[in-house]
PDB file of C-alpha atoms in Angstrom:
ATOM      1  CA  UNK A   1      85.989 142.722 119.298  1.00  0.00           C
ATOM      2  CA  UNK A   2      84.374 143.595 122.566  1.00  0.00           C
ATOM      3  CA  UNK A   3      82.148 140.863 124.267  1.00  0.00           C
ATOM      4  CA  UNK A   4      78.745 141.048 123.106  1.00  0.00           C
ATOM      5  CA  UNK A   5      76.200 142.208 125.704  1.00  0.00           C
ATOM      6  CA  UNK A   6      74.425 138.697 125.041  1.00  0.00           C
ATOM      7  CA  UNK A   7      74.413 135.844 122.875  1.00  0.00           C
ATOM      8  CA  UNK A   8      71.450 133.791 122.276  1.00  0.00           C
ATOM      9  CA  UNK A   9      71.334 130.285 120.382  1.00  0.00           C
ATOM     10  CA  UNK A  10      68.282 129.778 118.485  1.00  0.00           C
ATOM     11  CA  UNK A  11      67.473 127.343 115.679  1.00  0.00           C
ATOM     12  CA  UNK A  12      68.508 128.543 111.844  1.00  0.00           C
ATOM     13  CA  UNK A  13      65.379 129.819 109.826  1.00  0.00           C
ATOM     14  CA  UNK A  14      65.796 131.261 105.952  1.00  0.00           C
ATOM     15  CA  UNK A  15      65.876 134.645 107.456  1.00  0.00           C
ATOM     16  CA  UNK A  16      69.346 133.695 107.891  1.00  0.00           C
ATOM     17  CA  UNK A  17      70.415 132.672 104.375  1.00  0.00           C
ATOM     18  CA  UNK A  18      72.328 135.364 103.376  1.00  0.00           C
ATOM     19  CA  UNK A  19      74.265 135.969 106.931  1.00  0.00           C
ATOM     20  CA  UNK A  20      75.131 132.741 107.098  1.00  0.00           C
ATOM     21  CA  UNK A  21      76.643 132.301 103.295  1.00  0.00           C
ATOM     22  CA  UNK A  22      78.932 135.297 104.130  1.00  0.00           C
ATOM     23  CA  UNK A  23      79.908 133.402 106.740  1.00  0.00           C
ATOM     24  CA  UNK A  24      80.534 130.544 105.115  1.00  0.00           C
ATOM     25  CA  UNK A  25      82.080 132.228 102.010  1.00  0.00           C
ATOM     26  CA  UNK A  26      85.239 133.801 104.542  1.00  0.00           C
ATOM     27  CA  UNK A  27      86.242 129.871 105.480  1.00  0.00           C
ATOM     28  CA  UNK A  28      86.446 128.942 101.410  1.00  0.00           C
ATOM     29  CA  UNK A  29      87.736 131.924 100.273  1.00  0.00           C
ATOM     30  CA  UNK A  30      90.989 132.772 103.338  1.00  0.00           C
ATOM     31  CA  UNK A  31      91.160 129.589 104.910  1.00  0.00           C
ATOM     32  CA  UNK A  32      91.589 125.450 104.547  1.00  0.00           C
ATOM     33  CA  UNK A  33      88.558 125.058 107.109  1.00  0.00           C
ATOM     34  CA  UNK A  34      86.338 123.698 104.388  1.00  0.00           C
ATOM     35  CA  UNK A  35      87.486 122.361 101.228  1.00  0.00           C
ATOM     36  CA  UNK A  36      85.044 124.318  99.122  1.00  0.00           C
ATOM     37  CA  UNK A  37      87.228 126.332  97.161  1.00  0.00           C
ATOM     38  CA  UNK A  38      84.198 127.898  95.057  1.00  0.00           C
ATOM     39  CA  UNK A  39      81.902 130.515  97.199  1.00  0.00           C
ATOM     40  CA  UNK A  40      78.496 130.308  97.162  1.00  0.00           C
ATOM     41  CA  UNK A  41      75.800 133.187  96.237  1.00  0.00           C
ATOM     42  CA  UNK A  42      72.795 132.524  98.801  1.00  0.00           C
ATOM     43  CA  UNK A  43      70.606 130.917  96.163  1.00  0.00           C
ATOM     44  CA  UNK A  44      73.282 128.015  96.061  1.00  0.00           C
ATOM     45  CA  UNK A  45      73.425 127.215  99.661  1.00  0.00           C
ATOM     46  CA  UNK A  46      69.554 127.535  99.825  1.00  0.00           C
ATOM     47  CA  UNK A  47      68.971 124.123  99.410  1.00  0.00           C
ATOM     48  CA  UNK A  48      71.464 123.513 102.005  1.00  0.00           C
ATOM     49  CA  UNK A  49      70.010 125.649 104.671  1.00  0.00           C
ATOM     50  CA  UNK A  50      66.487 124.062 103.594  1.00  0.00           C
ATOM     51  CA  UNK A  51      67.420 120.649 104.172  1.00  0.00           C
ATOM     52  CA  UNK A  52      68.712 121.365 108.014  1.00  0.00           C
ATOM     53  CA  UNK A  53      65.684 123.153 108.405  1.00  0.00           C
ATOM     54  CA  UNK A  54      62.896 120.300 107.610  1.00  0.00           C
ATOM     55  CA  UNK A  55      64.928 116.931 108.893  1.00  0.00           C
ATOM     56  CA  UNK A  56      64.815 117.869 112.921  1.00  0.00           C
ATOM     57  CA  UNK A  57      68.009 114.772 112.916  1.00  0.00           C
ATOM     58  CA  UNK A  58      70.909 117.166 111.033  1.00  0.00           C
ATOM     59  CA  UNK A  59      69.538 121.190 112.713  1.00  0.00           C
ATOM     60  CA  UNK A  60      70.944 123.870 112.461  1.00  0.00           C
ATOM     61  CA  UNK A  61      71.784 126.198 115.350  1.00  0.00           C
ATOM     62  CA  UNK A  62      72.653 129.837 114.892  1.00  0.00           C
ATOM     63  CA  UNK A  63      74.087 131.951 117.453  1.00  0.00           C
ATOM     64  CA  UNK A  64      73.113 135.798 117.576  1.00  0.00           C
ATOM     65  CA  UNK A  65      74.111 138.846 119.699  1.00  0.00           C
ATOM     66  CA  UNK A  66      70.744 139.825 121.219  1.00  0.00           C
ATOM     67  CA  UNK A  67      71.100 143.247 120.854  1.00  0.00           C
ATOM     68  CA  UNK A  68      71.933 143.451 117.156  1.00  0.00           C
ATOM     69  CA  UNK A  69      70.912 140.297 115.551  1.00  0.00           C
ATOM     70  CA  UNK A  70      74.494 139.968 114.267  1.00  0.00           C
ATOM     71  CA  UNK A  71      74.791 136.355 113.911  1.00  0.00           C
ATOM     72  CA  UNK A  72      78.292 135.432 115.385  1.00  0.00           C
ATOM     73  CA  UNK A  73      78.259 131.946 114.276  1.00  0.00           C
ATOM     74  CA  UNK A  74      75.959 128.211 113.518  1.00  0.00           C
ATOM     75  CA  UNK A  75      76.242 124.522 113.957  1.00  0.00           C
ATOM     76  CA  UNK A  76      74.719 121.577 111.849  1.00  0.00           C
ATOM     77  CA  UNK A  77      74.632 118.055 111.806  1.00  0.00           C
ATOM     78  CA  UNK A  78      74.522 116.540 108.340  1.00  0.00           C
ATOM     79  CA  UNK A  79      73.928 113.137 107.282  1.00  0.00           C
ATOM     80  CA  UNK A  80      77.009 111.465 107.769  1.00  0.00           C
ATOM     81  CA  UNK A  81      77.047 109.311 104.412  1.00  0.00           C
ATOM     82  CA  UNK A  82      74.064 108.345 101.974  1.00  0.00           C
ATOM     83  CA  UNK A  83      73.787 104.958 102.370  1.00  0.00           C
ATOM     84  CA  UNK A  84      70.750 103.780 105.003  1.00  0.00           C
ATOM     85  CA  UNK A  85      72.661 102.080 107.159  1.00  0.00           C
ATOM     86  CA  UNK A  86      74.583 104.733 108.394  1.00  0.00           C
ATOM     87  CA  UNK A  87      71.525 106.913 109.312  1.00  0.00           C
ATOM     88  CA  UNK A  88      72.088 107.021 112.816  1.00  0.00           C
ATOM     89  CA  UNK A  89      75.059 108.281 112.407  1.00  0.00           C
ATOM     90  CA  UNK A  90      75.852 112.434 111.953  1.00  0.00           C
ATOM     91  CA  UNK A  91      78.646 114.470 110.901  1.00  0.00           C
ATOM     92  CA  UNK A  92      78.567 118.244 112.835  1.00  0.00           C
ATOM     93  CA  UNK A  93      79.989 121.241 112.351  1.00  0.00           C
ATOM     94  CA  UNK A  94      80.689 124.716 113.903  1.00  0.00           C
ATOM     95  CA  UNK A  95      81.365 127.989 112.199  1.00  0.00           C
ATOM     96  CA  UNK A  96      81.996 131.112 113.840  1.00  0.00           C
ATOM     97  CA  UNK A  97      82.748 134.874 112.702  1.00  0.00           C
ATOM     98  CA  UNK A  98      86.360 135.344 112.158  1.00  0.00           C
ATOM     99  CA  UNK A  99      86.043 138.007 115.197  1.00  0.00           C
ATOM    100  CA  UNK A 100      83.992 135.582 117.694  1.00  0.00           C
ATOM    101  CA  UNK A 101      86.528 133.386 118.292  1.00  0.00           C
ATOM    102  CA  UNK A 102      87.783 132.157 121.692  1.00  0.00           C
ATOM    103  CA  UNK A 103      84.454 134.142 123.606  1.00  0.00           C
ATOM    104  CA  UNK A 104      82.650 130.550 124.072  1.00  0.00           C
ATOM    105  CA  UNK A 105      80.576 131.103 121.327  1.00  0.00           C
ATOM    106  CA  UNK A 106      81.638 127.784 119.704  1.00  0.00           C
ATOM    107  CA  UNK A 107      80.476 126.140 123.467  1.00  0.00           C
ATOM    108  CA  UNK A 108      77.222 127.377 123.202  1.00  0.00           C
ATOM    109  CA  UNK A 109      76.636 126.652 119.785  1.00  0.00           C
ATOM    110  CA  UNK A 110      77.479 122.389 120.103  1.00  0.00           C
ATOM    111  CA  UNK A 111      76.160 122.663 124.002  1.00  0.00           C
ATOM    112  CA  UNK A 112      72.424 123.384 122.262  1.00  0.00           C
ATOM    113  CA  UNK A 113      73.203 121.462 119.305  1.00  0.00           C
ATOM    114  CA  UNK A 114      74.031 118.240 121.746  1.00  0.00           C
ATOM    115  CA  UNK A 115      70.796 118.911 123.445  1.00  0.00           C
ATOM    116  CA  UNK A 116      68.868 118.671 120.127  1.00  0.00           C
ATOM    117  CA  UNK A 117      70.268 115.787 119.262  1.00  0.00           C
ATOM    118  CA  UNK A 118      69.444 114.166 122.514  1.00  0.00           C
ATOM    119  CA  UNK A 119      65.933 113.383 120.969  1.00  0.00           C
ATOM    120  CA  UNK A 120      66.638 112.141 117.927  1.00  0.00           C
ATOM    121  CA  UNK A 121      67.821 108.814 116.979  1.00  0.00           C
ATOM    122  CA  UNK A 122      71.858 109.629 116.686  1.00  0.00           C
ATOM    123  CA  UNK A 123      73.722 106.530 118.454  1.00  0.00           C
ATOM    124  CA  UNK A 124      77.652 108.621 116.754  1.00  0.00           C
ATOM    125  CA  UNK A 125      78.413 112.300 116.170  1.00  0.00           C
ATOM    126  CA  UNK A 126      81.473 112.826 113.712  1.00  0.00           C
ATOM    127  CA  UNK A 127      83.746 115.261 113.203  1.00  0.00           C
ATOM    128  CA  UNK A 128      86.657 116.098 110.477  1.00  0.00           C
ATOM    129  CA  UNK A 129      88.900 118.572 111.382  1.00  0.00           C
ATOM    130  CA  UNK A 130      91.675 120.182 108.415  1.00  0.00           C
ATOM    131  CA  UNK A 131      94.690 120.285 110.347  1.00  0.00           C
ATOM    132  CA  UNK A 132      96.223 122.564 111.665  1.00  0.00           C
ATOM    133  CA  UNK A 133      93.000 123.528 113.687  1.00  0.00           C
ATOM    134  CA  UNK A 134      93.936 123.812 117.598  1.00  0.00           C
ATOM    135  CA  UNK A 135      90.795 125.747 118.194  1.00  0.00           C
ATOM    136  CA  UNK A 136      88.548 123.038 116.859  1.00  0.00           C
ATOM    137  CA  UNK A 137      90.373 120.581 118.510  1.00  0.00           C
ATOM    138  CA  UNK A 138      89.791 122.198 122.121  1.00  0.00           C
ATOM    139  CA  UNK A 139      86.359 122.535 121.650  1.00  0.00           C
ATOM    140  CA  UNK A 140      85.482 118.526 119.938  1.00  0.00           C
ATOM    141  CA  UNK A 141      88.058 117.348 122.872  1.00  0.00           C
ATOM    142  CA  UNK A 142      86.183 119.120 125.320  1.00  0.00           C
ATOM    143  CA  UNK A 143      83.067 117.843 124.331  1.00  0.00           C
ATOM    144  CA  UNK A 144      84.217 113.965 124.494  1.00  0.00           C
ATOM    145  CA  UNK A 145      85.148 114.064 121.356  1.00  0.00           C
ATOM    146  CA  UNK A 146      87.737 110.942 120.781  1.00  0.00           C
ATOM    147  CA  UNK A 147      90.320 111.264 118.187  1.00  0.00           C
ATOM    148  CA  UNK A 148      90.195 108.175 115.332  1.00  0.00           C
ATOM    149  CA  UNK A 149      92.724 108.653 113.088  1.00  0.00           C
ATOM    150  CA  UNK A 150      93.851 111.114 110.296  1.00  0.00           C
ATOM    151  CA  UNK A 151      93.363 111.182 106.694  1.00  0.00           C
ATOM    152  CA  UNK A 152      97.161 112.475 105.152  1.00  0.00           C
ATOM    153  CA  UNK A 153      96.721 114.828 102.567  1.00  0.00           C
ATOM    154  CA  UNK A 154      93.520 114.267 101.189  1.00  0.00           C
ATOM    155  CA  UNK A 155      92.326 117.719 100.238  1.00  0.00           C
ATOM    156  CA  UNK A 156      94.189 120.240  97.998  1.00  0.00           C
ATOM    157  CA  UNK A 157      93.393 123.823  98.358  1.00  0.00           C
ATOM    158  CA  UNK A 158      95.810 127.140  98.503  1.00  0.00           C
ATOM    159  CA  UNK A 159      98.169 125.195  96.576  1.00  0.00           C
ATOM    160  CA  UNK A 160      98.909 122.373  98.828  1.00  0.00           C
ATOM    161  CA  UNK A 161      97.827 119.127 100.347  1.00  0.00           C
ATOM    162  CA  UNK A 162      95.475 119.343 104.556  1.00  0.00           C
ATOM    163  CA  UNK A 163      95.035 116.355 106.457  1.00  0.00           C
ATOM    164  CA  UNK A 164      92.227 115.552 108.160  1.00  0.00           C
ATOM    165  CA  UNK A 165      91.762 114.115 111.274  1.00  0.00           C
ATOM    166  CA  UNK A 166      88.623 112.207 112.181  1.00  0.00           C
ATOM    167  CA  UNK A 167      86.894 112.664 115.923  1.00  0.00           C
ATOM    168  CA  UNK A 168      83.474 110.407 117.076  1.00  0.00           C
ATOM    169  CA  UNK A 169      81.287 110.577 120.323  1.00  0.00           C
ATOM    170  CA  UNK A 170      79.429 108.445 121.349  1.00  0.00           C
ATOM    171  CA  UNK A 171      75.184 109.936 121.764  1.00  0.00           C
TER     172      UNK A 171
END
């Protein structure tokens, strides 16, 4: 793919529903990136796109060529458990077109989703990363990220058993 003329990051809105399921849909279907294994139709994941979009402490970030519109790729931080005492805590996430790779797309994406977060009360940003995942790595390591330990084998999908390994930085 040739470099886009521009990118732009801009928050998510529901304009973006159906972009961003296709997205999503490549990483369950051909790859252990999430452990989905089901994809989603846009109604499904409408409640998930709704939910980033009214709680300003887990956004979502889209990045879009300016030219086209073509979305290239999002980020999110999600609640990182239920339970009330670990509401200050977030698990994010990056997704990016399976052509956008390696173009600092990813960079921009957590670079405005860090700046977000900034004003919110988030005191730990968490990250799992399916292993192998080099890419992901490079881009949580180069944003402080500090590895914590992995979880062996503890999703199935394609037939065999992904580790996990667990990243935190500090807000």
């Amino acid at each position: 793919m040739s470099e886009p003329t521009e990118v732009q990051v801009r928050p998510g809105v529901e304009e973006d529903l159906r972009a961003l399921t296709d997205l999503y849909n490549h990483y369950v279907r051909e790859t252990p990136i999430t452990f989905d294994t089901a994809t989603f139709t846009p109604e499904e994941r409408r409640p998930w796109l709704l939910s980033h979009l009214e709680d300003e402490r887990h956004p979502l970030v889209v990045a879009t060529e300016t030219a086209s519109g073509r979305i290239f790729g999002y980020a999110t931080a999600s609640p990182f458990r239920p339970k009330p005492a670990y509401d200050t805590s977030v698990e994010v996430t990056v997704y990016l077109a399976p052509d956008a790779g390696g173009r600092g797309v990813g960079t921009l994406l957590y670079k405005s989703l860090f700046e977000t977060l900034a004003d919110q009360d988030v005191h730990r940003a968490y990250a799992g990363i399916a292993q192998p995942n080099e890419a992901s790595t490079r881009l949580h390591t180069r944003f402080g990220f500090d590895y914590v330990g992995t979880y062996r084998e503890v999703g199935r999908k394609f037939g065999r058993y992904w580790d996990v390994a667990w990243y935190e930085k500090r807000l």
